[in-house]
Amino acid sequence: KQEVTQIPAALSVPEGENLVLNCSFTDSAIYNLQWFRQDPGKGLTSLLLIQSSQREQTSGRLNASLDKSSGRSTLYIAASQPGDSATYLCVVLMDSSYKLIFGSGTRLLVRP
Amino acid sequence: GEEVAQTPKHLVRGEGQKAKLYCAPIKGHSYVFWYQQVLKNEFKFLISFQNENVFDETGMPKERFSAKCLPNSPCSLEIQATKLEDSAVYFCASSQSFTEAFFGQGTRLTVV
């Protein structure tokens, strides 16, 4: 059974810091991995999608990497801003069952 | 449309009443997923569709939950005889085959 774990569970940093969010998964038979952000009481906004054959994706200040063989992904946020405060979710799409499996989330607070 | 549209945003039902939630996937997307978010970031898979066909229903409490995706109509998730424990945010997502999943804003169901 696939388990997706995110570390840390919560993070508080001052504005301007670069930071790394970690995601690990136990079953490497994934089709892709997506990073989402969720603001309180809101839906999920897709940030980056990495296909299983890819190593990384970049969008603006965000960079996500994927090491499928070791079951790890990282989300790097450069020059963090208060507007980055949200919960970040790592979600894998299983190859066999075509089911999205969610990580436990990292709650990020960027202090002005 | 270019976004997943979920209605209503909020729904309040007395225990034992019926609740019906709707989801209009992005045009051209053939897969639809329903998830239940309870307690912080715990996302529970309910059911998925490939067009109007059930793809995977392993997460559905079948005695009270049912779902449909009919041609030219929004998909629906219906809960008969709601219970207090059904209170949650229900998210719908759509995707083309094995690509990026897009989520709606969710429907918050409160059972009183």
PDB file of C-alpha atoms in Angstrom:
ATOM      1  CA  LYS A   1       0.000   0.000   0.000  1.00  0.00           C
ATOM      2  CA  GLN A   2       1.386   3.383  -1.025  1.00  0.00           C
ATOM      3  CA  GLU A   3       2.233   5.761   1.807  1.00  0.00           C
ATOM      4  CA  VAL A   4       3.226   9.355   1.138  1.00  0.00           C
ATOM      5  CA  THR A   5       4.954  11.246   3.936  1.00  0.00           C
ATOM      6  CA  GLN A   6       5.828  14.918   4.061  1.00  0.00           C
ATOM      7  CA  ILE A   7       8.440  16.469   6.293  1.00  0.00           C
ATOM      8  CA  PRO A   8       8.283  18.797   8.090  1.00  0.00           C
ATOM      9  CA  ALA A   9       4.627  18.874   9.110  1.00  0.00           C
ATOM     10  CA  ALA A  10       4.893  22.597   9.813  1.00  0.00           C
ATOM     11  CA  LEU A  11       7.447  25.267   9.036  1.00  0.00           C
ATOM     12  CA  SER A  12       7.744  28.922  10.014  1.00  0.00           C
ATOM     13  CA  VAL A  13      10.365  31.072   8.309  1.00  0.00           C
ATOM     14  CA  PRO A  14      11.089  34.788   7.926  1.00  0.00           C
ATOM     15  CA  GLU A  15      10.376  36.391   4.590  1.00  0.00           C
ATOM     16  CA  GLY A  16      13.147  36.049   2.021  1.00  0.00           C
ATOM     17  CA  GLU A  17      14.423  32.644   3.095  1.00  0.00           C
ATOM     18  CA  ASN A  18      14.918  29.805   0.658  1.00  0.00           C
ATOM     19  CA  LEU A  19      13.279  26.616   1.865  1.00  0.00           C
ATOM     20  CA  VAL A  20      12.859  22.952   1.007  1.00  0.00           C
ATOM     21  CA  LEU A  21       9.809  20.769   1.563  1.00  0.00           C
ATOM     22  CA  ASN A  22      10.287  17.023   1.477  1.00  0.00           C
ATOM     23  CA  CYS A  23       8.051  14.224   0.265  1.00  0.00           C
ATOM     24  CA  SER A  24       8.736  10.496   0.363  1.00  0.00           C
ATOM     25  CA  PHE A  25       6.691   7.609  -0.996  1.00  0.00           C
ATOM     26  CA  THR A  26       6.991   3.874  -0.371  1.00  0.00           C
ATOM     27  CA  ASP A  27       5.933   2.490  -3.771  1.00  0.00           C
ATOM     28  CA  SER A  28       7.953   3.716  -6.733  1.00  0.00           C
ATOM     29  CA  ALA A  29       5.361   2.525  -9.274  1.00  0.00           C
ATOM     30  CA  ILE A  30       4.001   5.998  -9.814  1.00  0.00           C
ATOM     31  CA  TYR A  31       2.952   7.648 -13.038  1.00  0.00           C
ATOM     32  CA  ASN A  32       3.527  11.197 -11.909  1.00  0.00           C
ATOM     33  CA  LEU A  33       3.841  13.426  -8.853  1.00  0.00           C
ATOM     34  CA  GLN A  34       2.147  16.764  -8.316  1.00  0.00           C
ATOM     35  CA  TRP A  35       2.727  19.486  -5.775  1.00  0.00           C
ATOM     36  CA  PHE A  36      -0.338  21.482  -4.733  1.00  0.00           C
ATOM     37  CA  ARG A  37      -0.959  24.338  -2.369  1.00  0.00           C
ATOM     38  CA  GLN A  38      -4.119  24.675  -0.324  1.00  0.00           C
ATOM     39  CA  ASP A  39      -5.096  27.926   1.341  1.00  0.00           C
ATOM     40  CA  PRO A  40      -7.362  27.708   4.417  1.00  0.00           C
ATOM     41  CA  GLY A  41     -10.905  26.899   3.408  1.00  0.00           C
ATOM     42  CA  LYS A  42      -9.991  26.784  -0.263  1.00  0.00           C
ATOM     43  CA  GLY A  43      -9.396  24.256  -3.000  1.00  0.00           C
ATOM     44  CA  LEU A  44      -6.138  22.797  -4.269  1.00  0.00           C
ATOM     45  CA  THR A  45      -3.993  24.788  -6.676  1.00  0.00           C
ATOM     46  CA  SER A  46      -1.618  22.785  -8.830  1.00  0.00           C
ATOM     47  CA  LEU A  47       1.946  24.098  -8.631  1.00  0.00           C
ATOM     48  CA  LEU A  48       4.115  21.603 -10.495  1.00  0.00           C
ATOM     49  CA  LEU A  49       3.676  18.248 -12.192  1.00  0.00           C
ATOM     50  CA  ILE A  50       6.605  15.858 -12.640  1.00  0.00           C
ATOM     51  CA  GLN A  51       6.150  12.814 -14.855  1.00  0.00           C
ATOM     52  CA  SER A  52       7.865   9.649 -13.627  1.00  0.00           C
ATOM     53  CA  SER A  53      10.443   9.900 -16.429  1.00  0.00           C
ATOM     54  CA  GLN A  54      11.420  13.445 -15.454  1.00  0.00           C
ATOM     55  CA  ARG A  55      13.869  14.622 -12.803  1.00  0.00           C
ATOM     56  CA  GLU A  56      12.673  18.147 -12.129  1.00  0.00           C
ATOM     57  CA  GLN A  57      10.290  20.928 -13.064  1.00  0.00           C
ATOM     58  CA  THR A  58      10.539  24.653 -12.499  1.00  0.00           C
ATOM     59  CA  SER A  59       7.980  27.420 -12.358  1.00  0.00           C
ATOM     60  CA  GLY A  60       9.066  30.873 -11.248  1.00  0.00           C
ATOM     61  CA  ARG A  61      10.468  30.654  -7.715  1.00  0.00           C
ATOM     62  CA  LEU A  62       9.457  26.996  -7.410  1.00  0.00           C
ATOM     63  CA  ASN A  63      11.544  23.986  -8.330  1.00  0.00           C
ATOM     64  CA  ALA A  64      10.465  20.403  -7.775  1.00  0.00           C
ATOM     65  CA  SER A  65      12.687  17.369  -8.120  1.00  0.00           C
ATOM     66  CA  LEU A  66      11.863  13.693  -8.320  1.00  0.00           C
ATOM     67  CA  ASP A  67      14.013  10.669  -7.549  1.00  0.00           C
ATOM     68  CA  LYS A  68      11.642   7.854  -8.333  1.00  0.00           C
ATOM     69  CA  SER A  69      14.016   5.019  -7.454  1.00  0.00           C
ATOM     70  CA  SER A  70      14.578   6.314  -3.930  1.00  0.00           C
ATOM     71  CA  GLY A  71      10.954   7.417  -3.497  1.00  0.00           C
ATOM     72  CA  ARG A  72      11.673  11.081  -2.878  1.00  0.00           C
ATOM     73  CA  SER A  73      10.626  14.485  -4.111  1.00  0.00           C
ATOM     74  CA  THR A  74      11.517  17.955  -2.922  1.00  0.00           C
ATOM     75  CA  LEU A  75       9.869  21.312  -3.469  1.00  0.00           C
ATOM     76  CA  TYR A  76      12.273  24.227  -3.328  1.00  0.00           C
ATOM     77  CA  ILE A  77      10.850  27.703  -2.780  1.00  0.00           C
ATOM     78  CA  ALA A  78      13.244  30.560  -3.405  1.00  0.00           C
ATOM     79  CA  ALA A  79      13.004  33.953  -1.721  1.00  0.00           C
ATOM     80  CA  SER A  80       9.864  33.090   0.231  1.00  0.00           C
ATOM     81  CA  GLN A  81       7.084  35.669   0.603  1.00  0.00           C
ATOM     82  CA  PRO A  82       4.173  35.976   3.061  1.00  0.00           C
ATOM     83  CA  GLY A  83       1.852  35.087   0.166  1.00  0.00           C
ATOM     84  CA  ASP A  84       3.506  31.657   0.038  1.00  0.00           C
ATOM     85  CA  SER A  85       1.906  30.824   3.397  1.00  0.00           C
ATOM     86  CA  ALA A  86      -0.332  27.805   2.805  1.00  0.00           C
ATOM     87  CA  THR A  87      -0.400  24.042   3.160  1.00  0.00           C
ATOM     88  CA  TYR A  88       1.666  22.242   0.535  1.00  0.00           C
ATOM     89  CA  LEU A  89       0.578  18.798  -0.559  1.00  0.00           C
ATOM     90  CA  CYS A  90       2.543  16.155  -2.406  1.00  0.00           C
ATOM     91  CA  VAL A  91       0.271  13.863  -4.444  1.00  0.00           C
ATOM     92  CA  VAL A  92       1.306  10.793  -6.443  1.00  0.00           C
ATOM     93  CA  LEU A  93      -0.666   9.128  -9.234  1.00  0.00           C
ATOM     94  CA  MET A  94      -0.347   5.361  -8.948  1.00  0.00           C
ATOM     95  CA  ASP A  95       0.669   3.520 -12.110  1.00  0.00           C
ATOM     96  CA  SER A  96      -1.456   0.466 -11.489  1.00  0.00           C
ATOM     97  CA  SER A  97      -4.683   1.770 -10.009  1.00  0.00           C
ATOM     98  CA  TYR A  98      -4.788   5.326 -11.429  1.00  0.00           C
ATOM     99  CA  LYS A  99      -5.504   6.623  -7.967  1.00  0.00           C
ATOM    100  CA  LEU A 100      -4.202   9.870  -6.439  1.00  0.00           C
ATOM    101  CA  ILE A 101      -2.507   9.314  -3.089  1.00  0.00           C
ATOM    102  CA  PHE A 102      -2.055  12.351  -0.881  1.00  0.00           C
ATOM    103  CA  GLY A 103       0.787  13.210   1.439  1.00  0.00           C
ATOM    104  CA  SER A 104       0.161  14.466   4.934  1.00  0.00           C
ATOM    105  CA  GLY A 105       0.991  18.056   3.985  1.00  0.00           C
ATOM    106  CA  THR A 106       3.408  20.733   5.184  1.00  0.00           C
ATOM    107  CA  ARG A 107       1.873  23.844   6.713  1.00  0.00           C
ATOM    108  CA  LEU A 108       4.098  26.802   5.797  1.00  0.00           C
ATOM    109  CA  LEU A 109       4.045  30.207   7.454  1.00  0.00           C
ATOM    110  CA  VAL A 110       6.243  32.950   6.017  1.00  0.00           C
ATOM    111  CA  ARG A 111       6.567  35.795   8.504  1.00  0.00           C
ATOM    112  CA  PRO A 112       6.861  39.378   7.195  1.00  0.00           C
TER     113      PRO A 112
ATOM    114  CA  GLY B   1     -14.847  25.220 -19.135  1.00  0.00           C
ATOM    115  CA  GLU B   2     -11.270  25.663 -17.979  1.00  0.00           C
ATOM    116  CA  GLU B   3     -11.886  24.954 -14.339  1.00  0.00           C
ATOM    117  CA  VAL B   4     -13.545  22.238 -12.335  1.00  0.00           C
ATOM    118  CA  ALA B   5     -16.791  23.675 -11.050  1.00  0.00           C
ATOM    119  CA  GLN B   6     -18.308  22.285  -7.872  1.00  0.00           C
ATOM    120  CA  THR B   7     -21.718  23.232  -6.525  1.00  0.00           C
ATOM    121  CA  PRO B   8     -22.905  24.119  -4.003  1.00  0.00           C
ATOM    122  CA  LYS B   9     -20.020  25.614  -2.029  1.00  0.00           C
ATOM    123  CA  HIS B  10     -21.738  24.921   1.258  1.00  0.00           C
ATOM    124  CA  LEU B  11     -24.470  22.461   2.168  1.00  0.00           C
ATOM    125  CA  VAL B  12     -26.127  21.949   5.525  1.00  0.00           C
ATOM    126  CA  ARG B  13     -28.261  18.874   6.137  1.00  0.00           C
ATOM    127  CA  GLY B  14     -29.996  17.463   9.153  1.00  0.00           C
ATOM    128  CA  GLU B  15     -28.938  13.977  10.142  1.00  0.00           C
ATOM    129  CA  GLY B  16     -30.819  11.483   8.010  1.00  0.00           C
ATOM    130  CA  GLN B  17     -31.446  13.889   5.131  1.00  0.00           C
ATOM    131  CA  LYS B  18     -30.143  13.422   1.607  1.00  0.00           C
ATOM    132  CA  ALA B  19     -27.245  15.460   0.209  1.00  0.00           C
ATOM    133  CA  LYS B  20     -26.360  15.849  -3.455  1.00  0.00           C
ATOM    134  CA  LEU B  21     -23.151  17.419  -4.680  1.00  0.00           C
ATOM    135  CA  TYR B  22     -22.273  18.334  -8.250  1.00  0.00           C
ATOM    136  CA  CYS B  23     -19.056  18.547 -10.253  1.00  0.00           C
ATOM    137  CA  ALA B  24     -18.537  19.811 -13.787  1.00  0.00           C
ATOM    138  CA  PRO B  25     -15.116  18.599 -15.004  1.00  0.00           C
ATOM    139  CA  ILE B  26     -12.929  20.535 -17.396  1.00  0.00           C
ATOM    140  CA  LYS B  27     -14.134  20.072 -20.961  1.00  0.00           C
ATOM    141  CA  GLY B  28     -12.213  17.308 -22.667  1.00  0.00           C
ATOM    142  CA  HIS B  29     -11.127  15.600 -19.450  1.00  0.00           C
ATOM    143  CA  SER B  30     -12.172  11.986 -19.368  1.00  0.00           C
ATOM    144  CA  TYR B  31     -11.338  11.148 -15.741  1.00  0.00           C
ATOM    145  CA  VAL B  32     -13.198  12.407 -12.676  1.00  0.00           C
ATOM    146  CA  PHE B  33     -12.250  11.710  -9.064  1.00  0.00           C
ATOM    147  CA  TRP B  34     -14.112  12.358  -5.821  1.00  0.00           C
ATOM    148  CA  TYR B  35     -12.264  12.808  -2.532  1.00  0.00           C
ATOM    149  CA  GLN B  36     -13.420  13.502   1.002  1.00  0.00           C
ATOM    150  CA  GLN B  37     -11.221  15.756   3.153  1.00  0.00           C
ATOM    151  CA  VAL B  38     -11.629  15.303   6.863  1.00  0.00           C
ATOM    152  CA  LEU B  39      -9.445  16.457   9.744  1.00  0.00           C
ATOM    153  CA  LYS B  40      -6.731  18.718   8.434  1.00  0.00           C
ATOM    154  CA  ASN B  41      -5.123  17.166   5.374  1.00  0.00           C
ATOM    155  CA  GLU B  42      -6.528  13.656   5.323  1.00  0.00           C
ATOM    156  CA  PHE B  43      -7.900  13.030   1.841  1.00  0.00           C
ATOM    157  CA  LYS B  44      -9.958   9.885   1.431  1.00  0.00           C
ATOM    158  CA  PHE B  45     -10.516   8.503  -2.072  1.00  0.00           C
ATOM    159  CA  LEU B  46     -14.154   7.764  -2.835  1.00  0.00           C
ATOM    160  CA  ILE B  47     -14.629   6.958  -6.503  1.00  0.00           C
ATOM    161  CA  SER B  48     -13.278   7.649  -9.985  1.00  0.00           C
ATOM    162  CA  PHE B  49     -14.865   7.653 -13.424  1.00  0.00           C
ATOM    163  CA  GLN B  50     -13.571   7.245 -16.934  1.00  0.00           C
ATOM    164  CA  ASN B  51     -16.164   9.166 -18.893  1.00  0.00           C
ATOM    165  CA  GLU B  52     -19.510   7.814 -17.668  1.00  0.00           C
ATOM    166  CA  ASN B  53     -18.073   4.509 -16.482  1.00  0.00           C
ATOM    167  CA  VAL B  54     -17.044   3.796 -12.903  1.00  0.00           C
ATOM    168  CA  PHE B  55     -13.285   3.247 -12.943  1.00  0.00           C
ATOM    169  CA  ASP B  56     -12.617   2.560  -9.287  1.00  0.00           C
ATOM    170  CA  GLU B  57     -15.177   2.622  -6.480  1.00  0.00           C
ATOM    171  CA  THR B  58     -13.156   0.958  -3.745  1.00  0.00           C
ATOM    172  CA  GLY B  59     -13.488   3.953  -1.437  1.00  0.00           C
ATOM    173  CA  MET B  60     -17.243   4.315  -1.544  1.00  0.00           C
ATOM    174  CA  PRO B  61     -19.386   3.435   1.481  1.00  0.00           C
ATOM    175  CA  LYS B  62     -21.866   1.755  -0.818  1.00  0.00           C
ATOM    176  CA  GLU B  63     -24.799   1.530   1.549  1.00  0.00           C
ATOM    177  CA  ARG B  64     -25.357   5.306   1.547  1.00  0.00           C
ATOM    178  CA  PHE B  65     -23.108   6.824  -1.124  1.00  0.00           C
ATOM    179  CA  SER B  66     -23.688   6.769  -4.853  1.00  0.00           C
ATOM    180  CA  ALA B  67     -22.209   8.682  -7.767  1.00  0.00           C
ATOM    181  CA  LYS B  68     -22.846   9.197 -11.463  1.00  0.00           C
ATOM    182  CA  CYS B  69     -21.220  10.852 -14.452  1.00  0.00           C
ATOM    183  CA  LEU B  70     -23.718  11.033 -17.300  1.00  0.00           C
ATOM    184  CA  PRO B  71     -23.053  12.517 -20.747  1.00  0.00           C
ATOM    185  CA  ASN B  72     -23.757  16.250 -21.055  1.00  0.00           C
ATOM    186  CA  SER B  73     -24.489  16.583 -17.328  1.00  0.00           C
ATOM    187  CA  PRO B  74     -22.408  17.468 -14.272  1.00  0.00           C
ATOM    188  CA  CYS B  75     -21.180  14.488 -12.291  1.00  0.00           C
ATOM    189  CA  SER B  76     -22.951  13.973  -8.985  1.00  0.00           C
ATOM    190  CA  LEU B  77     -22.231  12.470  -5.576  1.00  0.00           C
ATOM    191  CA  GLU B  78     -25.266  11.617  -3.494  1.00  0.00           C
ATOM    192  CA  ILE B  79     -25.385  10.681   0.165  1.00  0.00           C
ATOM    193  CA  GLN B  80     -28.586   9.097   1.391  1.00  0.00           C
ATOM    194  CA  ALA B  81     -29.433   9.416   5.093  1.00  0.00           C
ATOM    195  CA  THR B  82     -26.479  11.578   6.057  1.00  0.00           C
ATOM    196  CA  LYS B  83     -24.644  10.992   9.322  1.00  0.00           C
ATOM    197  CA  LEU B  84     -22.672  13.411  11.476  1.00  0.00           C
ATOM    198  CA  GLU B  85     -19.459  11.678  10.366  1.00  0.00           C
ATOM    199  CA  ASP B  86     -20.186  12.643   6.738  1.00  0.00           C
ATOM    200  CA  SER B  87     -19.381  16.260   7.604  1.00  0.00           C
ATOM    201  CA  ALA B  88     -16.343  17.088   5.481  1.00  0.00           C
ATOM    202  CA  VAL B  89     -15.202  18.941   2.400  1.00  0.00           C
ATOM    203  CA  TYR B  90     -15.807  16.942  -0.775  1.00  0.00           C
ATOM    204  CA  PHE B  91     -13.425  17.624  -3.634  1.00  0.00           C
ATOM    205  CA  CYS B  92     -13.806  16.699  -7.249  1.00  0.00           C
ATOM    206  CA  ALA B  93     -10.872  16.540  -9.654  1.00  0.00           C
ATOM    207  CA  SER B  94     -10.602  15.926 -13.367  1.00  0.00           C
ATOM    208  CA  SER B  95      -7.764  14.995 -15.695  1.00  0.00           C
ATOM    209  CA  GLN B  96      -6.988  13.747 -19.139  1.00  0.00           C
ATOM    210  CA  SER B  97      -5.357  10.373 -19.181  1.00  0.00           C
ATOM    211  CA  PHE B  98      -2.331  10.182 -16.875  1.00  0.00           C
ATOM    212  CA  THR B  99      -1.727  13.896 -16.799  1.00  0.00           C
ATOM    213  CA  GLU B 100      -2.181  16.837 -14.446  1.00  0.00           C
ATOM    214  CA  ALA B 101      -5.164  16.646 -12.111  1.00  0.00           C
ATOM    215  CA  PHE B 102      -7.201  19.784 -11.527  1.00  0.00           C
ATOM    216  CA  PHE B 103      -9.314  20.193  -8.412  1.00  0.00           C
ATOM    217  CA  GLY B 104     -12.489  22.123  -7.804  1.00  0.00           C
ATOM    218  CA  GLN B 105     -12.994  24.468  -4.854  1.00  0.00           C
ATOM    219  CA  GLY B 106     -14.835  21.803  -2.907  1.00  0.00           C
ATOM    220  CA  THR B 107     -18.242  21.506  -1.290  1.00  0.00           C
ATOM    221  CA  ARG B 108     -18.347  21.827   2.492  1.00  0.00           C
ATOM    222  CA  LEU B 109     -21.019  19.506   3.853  1.00  0.00           C
ATOM    223  CA  THR B 110     -22.155  20.058   7.416  1.00  0.00           C
ATOM    224  CA  VAL B 111     -24.486  17.493   8.952  1.00  0.00           C
ATOM    225  CA  VAL B 112     -26.270  18.734  12.071  1.00  0.00           C
TER     226      VAL B 112
END
